[in-house]
mmCIF file of C-alpha atoms in Angstrom:
data_model
loop_
_atom_site.group_PDB
_atom_site.id
_atom_site.type_symbol
_atom_site.label_atom_id
_atom_site.label_comp_id
_atom_site.label_asym_id
_atom_site.label_seq_id
_atom_site.Cartn_x
_atom_site.Cartn_y
_atom_site.Cartn_z
ATOM 1 C CA MET A 1 -4.710 2.290 -20.116
ATOM 2 C CA LYS A 2 -7.850 3.022 -18.142
ATOM 3 C CA ARG A 3 -10.111 6.070 -18.138
ATOM 4 C CA ALA A 4 -10.878 7.364 -14.654
ATOM 5 C CA ILE A 5 -12.334 10.301 -12.820
ATOM 6 C CA ILE A 6 -10.346 11.998 -10.069
ATOM 7 C CA VAL A 7 -12.227 12.027 -6.783
ATOM 8 C CA GLY A 8 -9.600 13.462 -4.471
ATOM 9 C CA VAL A 9 -6.152 15.037 -4.214
ATOM 10 C CA LYS A 10 -4.380 14.971 -0.852
ATOM 11 C CA GLU A 11 -0.998 16.247 0.279
ATOM 12 C CA GLY A 12 1.122 14.309 2.721
ATOM 13 C CA LYS A 13 4.655 13.725 3.987
ATOM 14 C CA ASP A 14 6.811 10.620 3.926
ATOM 15 C CA ASP A 15 7.426 9.638 7.548
ATOM 16 C CA LYS A 16 10.925 8.305 6.878
ATOM 17 C CA THR A 17 12.367 10.901 4.479
ATOM 18 C CA GLY A 18 10.186 13.952 5.074
ATOM 19 C CA ASP A 19 9.519 14.309 1.326
ATOM 20 C CA ASP A 20 6.302 15.995 0.197
ATOM 21 C CA LEU A 21 3.854 13.514 -1.349
ATOM 22 C CA LEU A 22 0.713 14.022 -3.417
ATOM 23 C CA PHE A 23 -1.924 11.285 -3.436
ATOM 24 C CA ILE A 24 -4.446 11.261 -6.288
ATOM 25 C CA THR A 25 -7.462 9.007 -5.771
ATOM 26 C CA CYS A 26 -9.310 7.947 -8.928
ATOM 27 C CA PHE A 27 -12.374 5.885 -9.729
ATOM 28 C CA LYS A 28 -11.970 3.749 -12.849
ATOM 29 C CA LEU A 29 -14.756 4.130 -15.397
ATOM 30 C CA PRO A 30 -16.223 1.209 -17.376
ATOM 31 C CA SER A 31 -14.419 0.062 -20.542
ATOM 32 C CA LYS A 32 -16.080 -0.705 -23.869
ATOM 33 C CA MET A 33 -15.963 -4.333 -24.945
ATOM 34 C CA LYS A 34 -15.653 -5.494 -28.553
ATOM 35 C CA THR A 35 -19.374 -6.295 -28.515
ATOM 36 C CA GLY A 36 -20.166 -2.660 -27.662
ATOM 37 C CA GLY A 37 -21.243 -3.378 -24.107
ATOM 38 C CA LEU A 38 -19.625 -1.933 -21.018
ATOM 39 C CA TRP A 39 -17.333 -3.870 -18.705
ATOM 40 C CA PHE A 40 -17.439 -2.561 -15.152
ATOM 41 C CA PRO A 41 -14.477 -3.141 -12.841
ATOM 42 C CA LYS A 42 -15.131 -4.957 -9.565
ATOM 43 C CA SER A 43 -15.824 -2.523 -6.771
ATOM 44 C CA SER A 44 -12.611 -3.610 -5.041
ATOM 45 C CA ASP A 45 -10.612 -2.753 -8.209
ATOM 46 C CA ALA A 46 -12.469 0.437 -9.131
ATOM 47 C CA VAL A 47 -10.589 2.766 -6.767
ATOM 48 C CA ALA A 48 -6.939 3.474 -7.542
ATOM 49 C CA THR A 49 -4.447 5.830 -5.901
ATOM 50 C CA ALA A 50 -1.373 7.377 -7.511
ATOM 51 C CA CYS A 51 1.422 8.861 -5.427
ATOM 52 C CA PHE A 52 3.799 11.576 -6.645
ATOM 53 C CA ASN A 53 6.954 12.423 -4.707
ATOM 54 C CA LYS A 54 7.902 16.112 -5.013
ATOM 55 C CA SER A 55 11.653 15.423 -4.878
ATOM 56 C CA ARG A 56 11.539 12.668 -7.537
ATOM 57 C CA VAL A 57 8.925 14.016 -9.984
ATOM 58 C CA PRO A 58 8.466 17.724 -9.221
ATOM 59 C CA GLU A 59 6.775 18.461 -12.570
ATOM 60 C CA ASP A 60 4.015 15.882 -11.943
ATOM 61 C CA TYR A 61 3.640 17.015 -8.330
ATOM 62 C CA GLU A 62 3.120 20.628 -9.400
ATOM 63 C CA SER A 63 0.850 19.848 -12.365
ATOM 64 C CA PHE A 64 -1.565 17.772 -10.243
ATOM 65 C CA HIS A 65 -1.340 19.912 -7.109
ATOM 66 C CA ASN A 66 -4.431 22.018 -7.953
ATOM 67 C CA VAL A 67 -6.494 19.421 -9.836
ATOM 68 C CA LEU A 68 -10.131 19.353 -8.746
ATOM 69 C CA PRO A 69 -12.380 16.322 -8.318
ATOM 70 C CA GLY A 70 -14.360 15.556 -11.452
ATOM 71 C CA THR A 71 -11.328 15.773 -13.745
ATOM 72 C CA LEU A 72 -11.198 13.004 -16.359
ATOM 73 C CA CYS A 73 -7.849 11.300 -16.749
ATOM 74 C CA ASP A 74 -6.165 8.345 -18.416
ATOM 75 C CA LEU A 75 -4.211 5.997 -16.170
ATOM 76 C CA THR A 76 -1.262 4.122 -17.617
ATOM 77 C CA LEU A 77 -0.587 1.064 -15.512
ATOM 78 C CA GLY A 78 2.755 -0.597 -14.874
ATOM 79 C CA VAL A 79 3.687 -3.902 -13.262
ATOM 80 C CA ASN A 80 6.108 -4.243 -10.365
ATOM 81 C CA ASP A 81 8.685 -6.851 -11.454
ATOM 82 C CA PHE A 82 9.311 -8.038 -7.914
ATOM 83 C CA ASN A 83 5.787 -8.768 -6.711
ATOM 84 C CA GLY A 84 3.721 -8.715 -9.927
ATOM 85 C CA LYS A 85 1.320 -6.033 -8.647
ATOM 86 C CA THR A 86 0.071 -3.253 -10.907
ATOM 87 C CA TYR A 87 0.586 0.410 -10.104
ATOM 88 C CA ILE A 88 -0.212 3.728 -11.770
ATOM 89 C CA ALA A 89 2.818 4.652 -13.839
ATOM 90 C CA LYS A 90 1.411 7.799 -15.468
ATOM 91 C CA VAL A 91 -1.651 10.048 -15.213
ATOM 92 C CA ASP A 92 -2.740 12.141 -18.207
ATOM 93 C CA ILE A 93 -5.504 14.720 -17.875
ATOM 94 C CA VAL A 94 -8.172 14.345 -20.572
ATOM 95 C CA GLU A 95 -10.584 17.061 -19.475
ATOM 96 C CA GLU A 96 -10.525 19.481 -16.545
ATOM 97 C CA SER A 97 -13.248 19.378 -13.919
ATOM 98 C CA PRO A 98 -16.359 21.397 -14.777
ATOM 99 C CA PHE A 99 -16.892 22.076 -11.059
ATOM 100 C CA LYS A 100 -15.771 25.031 -8.977
ATOM 101 C CA PRO A 101 -14.380 24.554 -5.439
ATOM 102 C CA GLU A 102 -17.439 26.339 -3.991
ATOM 103 C CA ALA A 103 -19.703 23.624 -5.425
ATOM 104 C CA LEU A 104 -17.475 20.701 -4.393
ATOM 105 C CA TYR A 105 -16.678 21.397 -0.781
ATOM 106 C CA ILE A 106 -19.455 22.096 1.729
#
């Protein structure tokens, strides 16, 4: 599990099926090591994107639809058995964003 901050939520459509998609872009925060220091992810690994399909997981699609940037979340990672790549299996909100839309978008 990784702690992250949500930096963007974008709606889209699947070109092949026409399903509604929701893309959540997160920036992974540093993790604490056993020594008490912080371990920072490489800049190429720090950004992660989760995709929710409205027809497959409508409850997740709706719950993250109005999430604002600045929201803290926990990312549970899974591993694709076919290619060995990691993906975001679950997103849990830890704390809502303290920002209002008027302050975020100029």
